[in-house]
Amino acid sequence: RFVSSHEVGHTLGLPHNFASSVAYPVDSLRSAEFTQKMGTAPSIMDYARFNYIAQPGDEGVALMPNIGIYDKYAVAWGYRPILDAKTPEDELPTLRSWIDEKKGDPLYRYGRQGNSNDYTAQSEDLGDDAMKASTYGISNLKVIMNNLRDWTYVEGSDYTELGEMYGEVQSQFNRYMGHVSRYVGGVKEDYKSTDQEGAVYTHAPKAKQKEAVAFLNKQLFTTPEWMLDKEILDRLQDYGAVEDMRSLQSRYISSLLEWRKLGRVIENEALNGSDAYGILELFGDVRKGVWSELSAGKTIDTYRRNLQRAHIEKLEELMTEEMPPVPSQFRAYFGPGIDASQSDIRPVVRAELKTLQSTIKAAIPRTRDGMSKIHLQDAL
């Protein structure tokens, strides 16, 4: 019913509305009373499926979206007869008045699919705070991992079902990381007509961008060992767990320090000064999270050694390469490129490498673990 209702919405002319779910406070999705009345988003045209915020014990909470108030409003706007209008142009004042009535109400906001910079218009996300929502989601993934072998057990079968469901846990975790990383260098797009007040584009708040990096440092760059359940891995593969984790972590190091994202961070700081989450703060927060062992001379395990090498290699890319050109037909979707040699990126990267160099040099004498010392000498 949910899927067919969504598809019927398309036949009526409704596009995906990926900004819909951000209208609901995260904790409201743990309320049975709220979710049974309001669903998981104001529009079924969002991809707001499956309430991953609800926790064990939240009895009666709705787990899927319903046709929402935005959908009914949008269909009425498109199809409700305006009987005193003689021409299509005569309908415009009434149609505009219906829009003005809902102006500024997040329940009636539309966010298009395809703006990869809009942190409030994302696929498969829920609630108004990705860090808080994803923390709840990870809590549920841990419950799943603790029960995965029992829940996929079929007498006499092999481990195909276990492997598929473990892959889904990995994919869902990856989604949460994507939702959060969008905040860094993120921009909110809020459609307005020329006679409506306020900006169409506003940058993500500084505190939220900083919180997003702190989340990634805690939940991803600090190795999520709960995903590395040896009892599961020993039944699924003879090799690959370390490489899978390296790939996941390095992907988000690369995402955080991606050319265009850095360009948006620089522009935000140029336009908004100290109110912006600046490039020096971003690079410093990433370094402190990725290299946290250095301050105390701690042992650096396999996963973290791989991550730290990925960080150095990403800095090398920013230092020595150019941003790959985007084919002309896609430039409208991605925005302008970055001229690496004339931007602030390379001076900041050079300063980061020098800071990292001196920090590693100071940490080597304090490091007792043999493999960690070899790694640091190689990194230096």
Short mmCIF file of C-alpha atoms in Angstrom, two decimals:
data_model
loop_
_atom_site.label_atom_id
_atom_site.label_comp_id
_atom_site.label_asym_id
_atom_site.label_seq_id
_atom_site.Cartn_x
_atom_site.Cartn_y
_atom_site.Cartn_z
CA ARG A 1 0.00 0.00 0.00
CA PHE A 2 2.82 2.37 0.82
CA VAL A 3 4.70 1.74 -2.43
CA SER A 4 1.60 1.81 -4.64
CA SER A 5 0.42 5.07 -3.02
CA HIS A 6 3.83 6.63 -3.67
CA GLU A 7 3.69 5.56 -7.34
CA VAL A 8 0.13 6.84 -7.77
CA GLY A 9 1.45 10.17 -6.47
CA HIS A 10 3.82 10.22 -9.44
CA THR A 11 0.96 9.56 -11.86
CA LEU A 12 -0.80 12.62 -10.41
CA GLY A 13 2.28 14.71 -11.14
CA LEU A 14 4.01 14.76 -7.75
CA PRO A 15 7.83 14.49 -7.86
CA HIS A 16 9.91 13.19 -4.98
CA ASN A 17 9.89 15.60 -2.03
CA PHE A 18 13.12 14.80 -0.21
CA ALA A 19 12.77 17.76 2.20
CA SER A 20 9.55 16.46 3.69
CA SER A 21 10.91 14.23 6.45
CA VAL A 22 13.06 16.99 7.96
CA ALA A 23 9.86 18.70 9.17
CA TYR A 24 9.45 16.20 12.03
CA PRO A 25 11.56 16.43 15.22
CA VAL A 26 13.54 13.22 15.65
CA ASP A 27 12.02 12.21 18.99
CA SER A 28 8.46 12.60 17.65
CA LEU A 29 9.13 9.46 15.59
CA ARG A 30 9.35 7.49 18.85
CA SER A 31 5.77 8.48 19.74
CA ALA A 32 2.96 6.08 18.93
CA GLU A 33 0.36 8.87 19.07
CA PHE A 34 2.34 11.13 16.72
CA THR A 35 3.40 8.53 14.16
CA GLN A 36 0.00 6.83 13.93
CA LYS A 37 -1.52 10.20 13.06
CA MET A 38 1.31 11.78 11.04
CA GLY A 39 3.32 8.86 9.63
CA THR A 40 7.09 9.23 9.25
CA ALA A 41 6.93 12.36 7.03
CA PRO A 42 4.36 14.90 5.82
CA SER A 43 4.66 13.46 2.30
CA ILE A 44 4.64 9.91 1.01
CA MET A 45 6.68 11.27 -1.91
CA ASP A 46 9.77 11.44 0.31
CA TYR A 47 11.86 8.30 0.75
CA ALA A 48 11.02 8.25 4.46
CA ARG A 49 10.40 4.55 4.63
CA PHE A 50 10.99 2.40 7.70
CA ASN A 51 11.16 4.11 11.07
CA TYR A 52 14.72 3.36 12.15
CA ILE A 53 14.46 5.95 14.95
CA ALA A 54 11.91 3.95 16.98
CA GLN A 55 13.60 2.00 19.77
CA PRO A 56 12.78 -1.29 21.51
CA GLY A 57 9.99 -0.52 23.96
CA ASP A 58 8.40 2.22 21.84
CA GLU A 59 5.17 0.24 21.59
CA GLY A 60 2.65 1.11 18.90
CA VAL A 61 4.97 3.35 16.88
CA ALA A 62 4.20 3.44 13.15
CA LEU A 63 7.06 2.08 11.09
CA MET A 64 6.09 3.27 7.58
CA PRO A 65 4.87 6.48 5.94
CA ASN A 66 1.29 7.39 5.11
CA ILE A 67 -0.27 9.76 2.60
CA GLY A 68 0.44 13.04 4.39
CA ILE A 69 -0.89 16.56 4.68
CA TYR A 70 1.60 17.82 2.09
CA ASP A 71 0.29 15.28 -0.45
CA LYS A 72 -3.33 16.31 0.07
CA TYR A 73 -2.36 19.99 -0.15
CA ALA A 74 -0.32 19.48 -3.34
CA VAL A 75 -3.03 17.44 -5.06
CA ALA A 76 -5.64 20.06 -4.12
CA TRP A 77 -3.38 22.82 -5.47
CA GLY A 78 -3.04 21.00 -8.77
CA TYR A 79 -6.60 19.73 -9.25
CA ARG A 80 -9.12 21.62 -7.11
CA PRO A 81 -11.46 23.60 -9.40
CA ILE A 82 -11.38 27.38 -9.09
CA LEU A 83 -14.87 27.97 -10.37
CA ASP A 84 -14.82 31.73 -10.78
CA ALA A 85 -11.73 31.65 -13.03
CA LYS A 86 -12.45 32.03 -16.74
CA THR A 87 -8.86 31.41 -17.95
CA PRO A 88 -5.78 29.65 -16.56
CA GLU A 89 -4.26 33.05 -15.84
CA ASP A 90 -7.31 33.97 -13.72
CA GLU A 91 -6.42 31.08 -11.40
CA LEU A 92 -3.00 32.49 -10.48
CA PRO A 93 -4.02 34.86 -7.63
CA THR A 94 -5.89 32.04 -5.88
CA LEU A 95 -3.08 29.55 -6.41
CA ARG A 96 -0.56 32.04 -5.03
CA SER A 97 -2.75 32.72 -2.02
CA TRP A 98 -2.81 29.00 -1.22
CA ILE A 99 1.00 29.00 -1.28
CA ASP A 100 1.20 32.13 0.88
CA GLU A 101 -1.06 30.52 3.48
CA LYS A 102 1.58 27.82 4.08
CA LYS A 103 4.64 30.05 3.70
CA GLY A 104 7.34 29.16 6.22
CA ASP A 105 5.55 26.05 7.48
CA PRO A 106 8.05 23.14 7.21
CA LEU A 107 5.21 20.63 6.83
CA TYR A 108 4.50 22.14 3.40
CA ARG A 109 8.07 22.62 2.20
CA TYR A 110 9.22 21.02 -1.04
CA GLY A 111 12.81 19.85 -1.57
CA ARG A 112 13.80 18.55 -4.95
CA GLN A 113 15.60 15.33 -5.69
CA GLY A 114 19.06 15.86 -7.12
CA ASN A 115 20.57 18.68 -5.07
CA SER A 116 23.46 16.80 -3.50
CA ASN A 117 24.44 19.87 -1.45
CA ASP A 118 21.13 20.22 0.43
CA TYR A 119 21.57 18.55 3.81
CA THR A 120 17.82 18.85 4.51
CA ALA A 121 16.66 17.05 1.34
CA GLN A 122 18.06 13.53 1.47
CA SER A 123 16.90 10.09 0.47
CA GLU A 124 16.14 7.45 3.13
CA ASP A 125 16.62 9.84 6.06
CA LEU A 126 14.22 10.70 8.88
CA GLY A 127 13.79 13.63 11.24
CA ASP A 128 15.32 17.07 11.60
CA ASP A 129 18.78 16.08 12.88
CA ALA A 130 20.80 13.41 11.07
CA MET A 131 23.29 13.01 13.92
CA LYS A 132 20.58 12.27 16.48
CA ALA A 133 18.53 10.13 14.09
CA SER A 134 21.58 8.11 13.01
CA THR A 135 22.58 7.49 16.63
CA TYR A 136 19.17 5.89 17.17
CA GLY A 137 19.60 3.98 13.91
CA ILE A 138 23.00 2.61 14.93
CA SER A 139 21.54 1.53 18.27
CA ASN A 140 19.02 -0.55 16.34
CA LEU A 141 21.71 -1.99 14.07
CA LYS A 142 23.56 -3.19 17.16
CA VAL A 143 20.39 -4.97 18.31
CA ILE A 144 20.17 -6.61 14.88
CA MET A 145 23.81 -7.70 14.98
CA ASN A 146 23.31 -9.30 18.40
CA ASN A 147 20.43 -11.36 17.00
CA LEU A 148 21.42 -11.81 13.37
CA ARG A 149 22.45 -15.44 13.52
CA ASP A 150 19.27 -16.45 15.35
CA TRP A 151 16.99 -14.37 13.12
CA THR A 152 18.42 -15.78 9.87
CA TYR A 153 18.63 -19.41 11.05
CA VAL A 154 16.80 -21.96 8.92
CA GLU A 155 17.36 -25.62 9.75
CA GLY A 156 19.56 -27.32 7.16
CA SER A 157 20.26 -24.16 5.14
CA ASP A 158 23.60 -22.50 4.39
CA TYR A 159 24.62 -18.97 5.41
CA THR A 160 23.26 -17.16 2.33
CA GLU A 161 20.52 -15.42 4.33
CA LEU A 162 22.99 -14.43 7.06
CA GLY A 163 25.33 -12.97 4.44
CA GLU A 164 22.55 -11.00 2.77
CA MET A 165 21.29 -9.53 6.04
CA TYR A 166 24.80 -8.70 7.24
CA GLY A 167 25.27 -6.84 3.95
CA GLU A 168 22.07 -4.90 4.67
CA VAL A 169 23.43 -3.87 8.08
CA GLN A 170 26.57 -2.57 6.36
CA SER A 171 24.51 -0.72 3.74
CA GLN A 172 22.23 0.91 6.31
CA PHE A 173 25.21 2.03 8.40
CA ASN A 174 26.71 3.50 5.24
CA ARG A 175 23.47 5.45 4.64
CA TYR A 176 23.66 6.99 8.10
CA MET A 177 27.23 8.13 7.47
CA GLY A 178 26.12 9.68 4.18
CA HIS A 179 23.25 11.56 5.83
CA VAL A 180 25.62 13.06 8.40
CA SER A 181 28.49 13.91 6.04
CA ARG A 182 26.08 15.98 3.89
CA TYR A 183 26.00 18.59 6.69
CA VAL A 184 29.65 19.53 6.16
CA GLY A 185 29.68 22.20 3.48
CA GLY A 186 25.92 21.71 3.30
CA VAL A 187 23.42 24.27 2.05
CA LYS A 188 19.65 24.43 2.55
CA GLU A 189 17.64 25.21 -0.58
CA ASP A 190 14.26 26.83 0.19
CA TYR A 191 12.27 27.85 -2.86
CA LYS A 192 10.85 31.37 -2.80
CA SER A 193 9.23 33.72 -5.27
CA THR A 194 10.67 37.19 -5.72
CA ASP A 195 7.99 38.73 -3.49
CA GLN A 196 8.76 36.38 -0.58
CA GLU A 197 11.30 37.46 2.01
CA GLY A 198 14.49 35.62 2.92
CA ALA A 199 17.29 33.76 1.19
CA VAL A 200 16.81 30.75 -1.05
CA TYR A 201 20.20 29.30 -0.04
CA THR A 202 21.54 29.23 3.52
CA HIS A 203 24.59 27.35 4.80
CA ALA A 204 24.30 24.65 7.45
CA PRO A 205 24.85 26.11 10.93
CA LYS A 206 28.46 26.06 12.11
CA ALA A 207 27.61 24.04 15.24
CA LYS A 208 25.83 21.37 13.19
CA GLN A 209 28.73 21.00 10.75
CA LYS A 210 31.16 20.61 13.64
CA GLU A 211 28.80 18.10 15.28
CA ALA A 212 28.71 16.10 12.05
CA VAL A 213 32.50 15.73 12.00
CA ALA A 214 32.49 14.77 15.70
CA PHE A 215 29.84 12.12 14.91
CA LEU A 216 31.95 10.63 12.10
CA ASN A 217 35.03 10.63 14.34
CA LYS A 218 33.09 8.74 17.03
CA GLN A 219 30.93 6.37 15.00
CA LEU A 220 33.07 5.62 11.94
CA PHE A 221 36.71 6.69 12.23
CA THR A 222 36.86 5.16 15.70
CA THR A 223 36.51 1.65 14.30
CA PRO A 224 32.90 0.40 14.69
CA GLU A 225 33.99 -2.94 16.14
CA TRP A 226 30.38 -4.02 16.76
CA MET A 227 30.16 -4.60 12.99
CA LEU A 228 33.17 -6.92 13.10
CA ASP A 229 31.45 -9.83 14.87
CA LYS A 230 33.89 -12.74 14.51
CA GLU A 231 31.11 -15.32 14.98
CA ILE A 232 29.42 -13.88 11.88
CA LEU A 233 32.51 -13.15 9.81
CA ASP A 234 33.90 -16.66 10.34
CA ARG A 235 30.74 -18.05 8.71
CA LEU A 236 30.68 -15.70 5.71
CA GLN A 237 34.16 -15.15 4.30
CA ASP A 238 37.70 -16.44 4.36
CA TYR A 239 39.06 -12.92 3.79
CA GLY A 240 37.85 -9.35 3.35
CA ALA A 241 36.69 -7.82 6.65
CA VAL A 242 39.71 -5.55 7.04
CA GLU A 243 39.49 -4.41 3.42
CA ASP A 244 35.74 -3.73 3.72
CA MET A 245 36.34 -1.50 6.73
CA ARG A 246 39.25 0.26 5.03
CA SER A 247 37.06 0.98 2.01
CA LEU A 248 34.21 2.34 4.14
CA GLN A 249 36.39 4.60 6.28
CA SER A 250 38.52 5.90 3.42
CA ARG A 251 35.38 6.69 1.41
CA TYR A 252 34.24 9.16 4.05
CA ILE A 253 37.69 10.67 4.56
CA SER A 254 37.59 11.37 0.84
CA SER A 255 34.01 12.67 1.07
CA LEU A 256 34.79 15.07 3.93
CA LEU A 257 37.76 16.51 2.04
CA GLU A 258 36.22 16.45 -1.43
CA TRP A 259 37.06 19.34 -3.77
CA ARG A 260 33.61 20.91 -4.09
CA LYS A 261 32.80 20.42 -0.43
CA LEU A 262 35.98 22.30 0.45
CA GLY A 263 35.01 24.98 -2.06
CA ARG A 264 31.66 25.43 -0.30
CA VAL A 265 33.39 25.57 3.10
CA ILE A 266 35.73 28.30 1.79
CA GLU A 267 32.85 30.25 0.27
CA ASN A 268 30.78 30.00 3.45
CA GLU A 269 33.68 31.46 5.43
CA ALA A 270 34.22 34.22 2.83
CA LEU A 271 30.55 35.22 2.99
CA ASN A 272 29.79 34.65 6.68
CA GLY A 273 33.10 35.06 8.49
CA SER A 274 33.30 33.66 12.01
CA ASP A 275 29.72 32.36 11.80
CA ALA A 276 30.95 29.74 9.31
CA TYR A 277 32.59 26.38 9.95
CA GLY A 278 35.94 27.26 8.39
CA ILE A 279 38.43 25.16 6.48
CA LEU A 280 41.10 25.28 9.21
CA GLU A 281 38.61 24.02 11.79
CA LEU A 282 37.42 21.26 9.46
CA PHE A 283 40.93 20.00 8.72
CA GLY A 284 41.93 20.24 12.37
CA ASP A 285 38.88 18.33 13.61
CA VAL A 286 39.44 15.55 11.06
CA ARG A 287 43.14 15.28 11.97
CA LYS A 288 42.47 15.14 15.72
CA GLY A 289 39.93 12.36 15.20
CA VAL A 290 41.91 10.27 12.74
CA TRP A 291 45.23 10.59 14.61
CA SER A 292 43.95 10.62 18.21
CA GLU A 293 46.49 7.98 19.32
CA LEU A 294 49.42 10.35 18.81
CA SER A 295 48.78 12.51 21.85
CA ALA A 296 49.14 9.56 24.25
CA GLY A 297 51.47 7.23 22.38
CA LYS A 298 48.74 4.58 22.15
CA THR A 299 48.83 1.38 20.10
CA ILE A 300 47.44 1.95 16.59
CA ASP A 301 45.58 -1.11 15.34
CA THR A 302 45.26 -2.39 11.76
CA TYR A 303 42.04 -0.53 10.97
CA ARG A 304 43.33 2.78 12.22
CA ARG A 305 46.65 2.40 10.43
CA ASN A 306 44.75 1.92 7.16
CA LEU A 307 42.59 4.96 7.91
CA GLN A 308 45.59 7.15 8.70
CA ARG A 309 47.28 6.18 5.44
CA ALA A 310 44.05 7.02 3.60
CA HIS A 311 44.09 10.45 5.25
CA ILE A 312 47.66 11.13 4.12
CA GLU A 313 46.85 9.94 0.60
CA LYS A 314 43.81 12.22 0.42
CA LEU A 315 46.00 15.15 1.45
CA GLU A 316 48.47 14.10 -1.24
CA GLU A 317 45.67 14.17 -3.83
CA LEU A 318 44.64 17.68 -2.79
CA MET A 319 48.29 18.77 -2.84
CA THR A 320 49.34 17.35 -6.20
CA GLU A 321 46.30 16.73 -8.39
CA GLU A 322 43.54 18.76 -10.02
CA MET A 323 39.82 18.30 -9.56
CA PRO A 324 38.56 16.00 -12.33
CA PRO A 325 36.57 17.96 -14.95
CA VAL A 326 32.82 17.43 -15.05
CA PRO A 327 31.24 16.86 -18.47
CA SER A 328 29.44 19.99 -19.62
CA GLN A 329 25.99 18.35 -19.58
CA PHE A 330 26.33 17.71 -15.83
CA ARG A 331 27.77 21.05 -14.70
CA ALA A 332 24.35 22.50 -13.90
CA TYR A 333 23.89 19.74 -11.30
CA PHE A 334 27.32 19.94 -9.65
CA GLY A 335 28.15 23.63 -9.80
CA PRO A 336 31.50 25.25 -10.63
CA GLY A 337 34.78 23.46 -10.20
CA ILE A 338 37.80 24.43 -8.12
CA ASP A 339 41.08 25.79 -9.47
CA ALA A 340 43.35 24.02 -6.99
CA SER A 341 46.46 26.13 -7.55
CA GLN A 342 44.60 29.41 -6.94
CA SER A 343 42.40 28.41 -3.98
CA ASP A 344 43.14 28.22 -0.26
CA ILE A 345 43.09 24.43 -0.37
CA ARG A 346 46.77 23.75 -1.05
CA PRO A 347 48.19 26.22 1.49
CA VAL A 348 45.91 24.69 4.14
CA VAL A 349 46.86 21.13 3.12
CA ARG A 350 50.57 22.03 3.27
CA ALA A 351 50.09 23.45 6.77
CA GLU A 352 48.20 20.29 7.80
CA LEU A 353 50.97 18.05 6.53
CA LYS A 354 53.58 20.06 8.44
CA THR A 355 51.51 19.88 11.64
CA LEU A 356 51.02 16.15 11.15
CA GLN A 357 54.71 15.68 10.46
CA SER A 358 55.79 17.34 13.71
CA THR A 359 53.09 15.53 15.73
CA ILE A 360 54.11 12.12 14.35
CA LYS A 361 57.79 12.88 14.97
CA ALA A 362 57.04 13.71 18.60
CA ALA A 363 54.90 10.59 19.06
CA ILE A 364 57.42 8.02 17.79
CA PRO A 365 59.66 7.98 20.92
CA ARG A 366 56.57 7.53 23.14
CA THR A 367 55.19 4.62 21.10
CA ARG A 368 55.99 1.20 22.57
CA ASP A 369 54.05 -1.09 20.22
CA GLY A 370 56.37 -2.33 17.44
CA MET A 371 53.89 -2.26 14.55
CA SER A 372 52.61 1.16 15.59
CA LYS A 373 56.16 2.54 15.61
CA ILE A 374 56.88 1.09 12.15
CA HIS A 375 53.64 2.62 10.87
CA LEU A 376 54.49 6.06 12.25
CA GLN A 377 58.00 5.96 10.83
CA ASP A 378 56.50 5.06 7.45
CA ALA A 379 53.85 7.79 7.76
CA LEU A 380 56.52 10.34 8.60
#
